[in-house]
Tab-separated table of C-alpha atoms in Angstrom:
chain	number	residue	atom	x	y	z
A	1	UNK	CA	11.231	16.955	-19.532
A	2	UNK	CA	10.229	15.309	-16.263
A	3	UNK	CA	7.422	12.798	-16.050
A	4	UNK	CA	4.266	13.412	-14.034
A	5	UNK	CA	4.130	11.419	-10.766
A	6	UNK	CA	0.508	10.281	-10.444
A	7	UNK	CA	-1.065	8.143	-7.703
A	8	UNK	CA	-2.599	4.919	-9.021
A	9	UNK	CA	-5.624	5.698	-6.820
A	10	UNK	CA	-6.298	9.311	-5.783
A	11	UNK	CA	-6.370	10.141	-2.065
A	12	UNK	CA	-5.166	6.738	-0.806
A	13	UNK	CA	-1.716	8.071	0.181
A	14	UNK	CA	0.303	11.264	0.274
A	15	UNK	CA	3.742	12.651	1.049
A	16	UNK	CA	7.305	11.671	0.321
A	17	UNK	CA	10.116	10.198	2.407
A	18	UNK	CA	9.410	10.252	6.148
A	19	UNK	CA	6.156	12.152	5.479
A	20	UNK	CA	4.682	9.350	3.345
A	21	UNK	CA	1.399	7.998	4.765
A	22	UNK	CA	-1.493	5.853	3.679
A	23	UNK	CA	-4.728	7.833	4.102
A	24	UNK	CA	-7.857	6.430	5.655
A	25	UNK	CA	-11.023	7.890	7.086
A	26	UNK	CA	-12.363	7.869	10.639
A	27	UNK	CA	-16.047	7.995	11.551
A	28	UNK	CA	-16.750	10.900	13.902
A	29	UNK	CA	-19.592	8.960	15.566
A	30	UNK	CA	-17.939	5.607	16.392
A	31	UNK	CA	-14.205	6.254	15.672
A	32	UNK	CA	-13.972	3.304	13.233
A	33	UNK	CA	-11.090	3.725	10.798
A	34	UNK	CA	-11.289	2.572	7.182
A	35	UNK	CA	-8.789	1.748	4.456
A	36	UNK	CA	-9.379	1.981	1.649
A	37	UNK	CA	-10.951	5.232	2.648
A	38	UNK	CA	-14.705	5.632	2.825
A	39	UNK	CA	-16.200	9.017	1.980
A	40	UNK	CA	-19.948	8.289	1.944
A	41	UNK	CA	-21.049	6.355	5.042
A	42	UNK	CA	-19.677	4.512	8.054
A	43	UNK	CA	-19.048	0.861	7.137
A	44	UNK	CA	-19.503	-0.196	10.762
A	45	UNK	CA	-22.891	-2.015	10.668
A	46	UNK	CA	-23.670	-0.846	14.219
A	47	UNK	CA	-23.206	2.846	13.407
A	48	UNK	CA	-25.460	5.243	11.514
A	49	UNK	CA	-22.737	7.902	11.324
A	50	UNK	CA	-21.820	9.600	8.105
A	51	UNK	CA	-19.331	12.297	9.120
A	52	UNK	CA	-15.994	10.879	7.953
A	53	UNK	CA	-12.668	12.642	8.408
A	54	UNK	CA	-9.448	11.879	6.518
A	55	UNK	CA	-6.701	10.536	8.788
A	56	UNK	CA	-3.102	9.513	8.120
A	57	UNK	CA	-2.575	5.878	9.078
A	58	UNK	CA	0.361	4.367	10.944
A	59	UNK	CA	3.426	4.271	8.771
A	60	UNK	CA	4.678	1.095	10.447
A	61	UNK	CA	3.207	-2.275	11.184
A	62	UNK	CA	4.024	-5.976	11.443
A	63	UNK	CA	3.837	-8.648	8.775
A	64	UNK	CA	0.610	-10.570	9.299
A	65	UNK	CA	1.065	-12.818	6.234
A	66	UNK	CA	2.942	-12.878	2.931
A	67	UNK	CA	3.264	-14.754	-0.347
A	68	UNK	CA	4.779	-14.318	-3.782
A	69	UNK	CA	3.199	-13.362	-7.095
A	70	UNK	CA	4.754	-15.732	-9.594
A	71	UNK	CA	2.350	-15.092	-12.481
A	72	UNK	CA	1.181	-11.999	-14.339
A	73	UNK	CA	-2.238	-10.998	-12.954
A	74	UNK	CA	-5.035	-10.273	-15.428
A	75	UNK	CA	-6.319	-6.767	-16.235
A	76	UNK	CA	-6.847	-4.281	-14.743
A	77	UNK	CA	-3.342	-5.005	-13.334
A	78	UNK	CA	-0.947	-2.874	-15.367
A	79	UNK	CA	2.123	-4.540	-16.839
A	80	UNK	CA	3.955	-4.609	-20.144
A	81	UNK	CA	3.252	-7.976	-21.815
A	82	UNK	CA	6.419	-7.523	-23.886
A	83	UNK	CA	8.643	-7.605	-20.793
A	84	UNK	CA	9.551	-10.775	-18.920
A	85	UNK	CA	7.432	-11.228	-15.778
A	86	UNK	CA	9.274	-10.589	-12.503
A	87	UNK	CA	7.757	-12.204	-9.391
A	88	UNK	CA	7.088	-9.930	-6.435
A	89	UNK	CA	6.315	-10.367	-2.746
A	90	UNK	CA	2.805	-9.572	-1.558
A	91	UNK	CA	2.555	-8.595	2.128
A	92	UNK	CA	-0.409	-8.252	4.500
A	93	UNK	CA	0.564	-5.842	7.278
A	94	UNK	CA	-1.221	-5.169	10.561
A	95	UNK	CA	-0.863	-1.421	11.147
A	96	UNK	CA	0.711	-0.374	14.427
A	97	UNK	CA	-2.047	1.824	15.913
A	98	UNK	CA	-5.144	0.927	13.877
A	99	UNK	CA	-4.658	-2.870	14.175
A	100	UNK	CA	-6.150	-3.303	10.681
A	101	UNK	CA	-4.502	-5.364	7.954
A	102	UNK	CA	-3.461	-3.616	4.726
A	103	UNK	CA	-2.236	-5.503	1.671
A	104	UNK	CA	0.550	-4.290	-0.612
A	105	UNK	CA	3.680	-5.294	-2.481
A	106	UNK	CA	7.060	-5.408	-0.776
A	107	UNK	CA	9.738	-3.103	-2.137
A	108	UNK	CA	11.350	-4.570	-5.264
A	109	UNK	CA	14.004	-7.145	-4.459
A	110	UNK	CA	12.469	-8.355	-1.184
A	111	UNK	CA	11.634	-12.038	-1.528
A	112	UNK	CA	9.409	-14.227	0.667
A	113	UNK	CA	12.606	-15.807	2.041
A	114	UNK	CA	13.476	-12.391	3.539
A	115	UNK	CA	10.078	-11.941	5.221
A	116	UNK	CA	8.688	-13.373	8.454
A	117	UNK	CA	5.380	-13.110	10.282
A	118	UNK	CA	5.793	-10.440	12.982
A	119	UNK	CA	8.603	-8.602	11.161
A	120	UNK	CA	8.351	-4.806	11.357
A	121	UNK	CA	7.804	-3.032	8.032
A	122	UNK	CA	7.000	0.507	6.962
A	123	UNK	CA	4.980	2.020	4.118
A	124	UNK	CA	7.138	3.806	1.539
A	125	UNK	CA	6.373	5.355	-1.866
A	126	UNK	CA	6.618	2.870	-4.721
A	127	UNK	CA	6.241	2.721	-8.479
A	128	UNK	CA	3.628	0.417	-9.997
A	129	UNK	CA	4.242	1.309	-13.630
A	130	UNK	CA	5.722	4.030	-15.799
A	131	UNK	CA	5.487	5.195	-19.368
A	132	UNK	CA	6.945	8.070	-21.382
A	133	UNK	CA	4.753	10.681	-19.653
A	134	UNK	CA	3.747	9.290	-16.257
A	135	UNK	CA	5.180	7.470	-13.235
A	136	UNK	CA	2.237	5.667	-11.588
A	137	UNK	CA	2.807	5.779	-7.822
A	138	UNK	CA	1.624	3.341	-5.150
A	139	UNK	CA	2.920	2.155	-1.776
A	140	UNK	CA	5.298	-0.658	-0.929
A	141	UNK	CA	6.161	-2.353	2.357
A	142	UNK	CA	9.827	-2.099	3.330
A	143	UNK	CA	11.381	-4.167	6.111
A	144	UNK	CA	12.656	-2.014	8.988
A	145	UNK	CA	16.243	-2.898	9.761
A	146	UNK	CA	16.998	-3.705	13.383
A	147	UNK	CA	18.979	-0.943	15.030
């Protein structure tokens, strides 16, 4: 029996592999782009628009800042208190086209020592948590290797 792959937050991302994208919304009146998505009103204080369209965001961006999570966050963060805590890298990324900063974890195994401000990274599918029935999906930032 295979486990259900379920997004941690519905409609924040979609796709697999090279088709994976974070999803935002764009205001039809002022062209402002939002992530997390906004489905009710334009968050631009100078705009009265309300027609918002879902848009895929840039898959790549550059590290704007980073740090490490050395302690277990409180609820609603999901983790098994019976397992030893594993630190992770937290990365703020400025998206390539939108020029907005999006926060997320680095792929497992990437430490702050392997990150640098300005480094190119890409959004990839990631796993936040899993149980017997469900794999809870999220996004991770993966360094892009220099070609």
